[in-house]
Amino acid sequence: VFLVSGNARPDWPSGPFTAGSVRAAYNGQSNAGRIARDLRRGDVHPPLYFWGLAFWRRFAGNTLFRLRLFSVVTTLGALMLLTSIAWAMGLDPVLPVLFALLSYGFAYTGVIARDFALANLFVLGGIRLLIAAERRDHAGLALLAGAALGAASFTNYLAAFTSVAGLAWIGLFALRRPKL
């Protein structure tokens, strides 16, 4: 919240404080260049989530509730992609969606302002595009899938592990599929 307000490292009070007393520190606006610079200086996260959140703030507002809606919206998109992936694989989507909703790493990050929710959206979008590319033998879709998986890693470094696993799974599934 502070990073996208242009106040990445505010001076913290030395004693107890209320949320209202620090509200002014997160009411500002930042831009992509400043966010990237502030991240290089004092953080380890890649910038894509913060750029998206800064854009979201411009039309949704500055309250913490409204900022959290960014993660809720991206999580809903990820659930739609998960449903689409299940259908594409010939599965009933109820169990995968329930598993995701009961997963701490998916559900918890879907309701707080965190970069994992956007990374999940990009990973699942990349996997859905890989499925479509493999089934249609379409190089353009494969490139879009790679861009989505790259965007996931540019959102959160840990998404690289999921992206590699997704690519491996798609590869194994393609090997098992009978050739026509």
Tab-separated table of C-alpha atoms in Angstrom, residues 97-109:
chain	number	residue	atom	x	y	z
A	97	VAL	CA	-12.219	-25.303	-7.718
A	98	LEU	CA	-13.051	-26.592	-4.224
A	99	PHE	CA	-9.439	-27.642	-3.753
A	100	ALA	CA	-8.284	-24.146	-4.759
A	101	LEU	CA	-10.839	-22.438	-2.515
A	102	LEU	CA	-9.762	-24.570	0.448
A	103	SER	CA	-6.071	-23.991	-0.258
A	104	TYR	CA	-4.517	-21.447	2.074
A	105	GLY	CA	-2.100	-20.219	-0.576
A	106	PHE	CA	-4.882	-19.557	-3.073
A	107	ALA	CA	-7.839	-18.436	-0.979
A	108	TYR	CA	-5.954	-16.338	1.582
A	109	THR	CA	-4.047	-14.369	-1.018
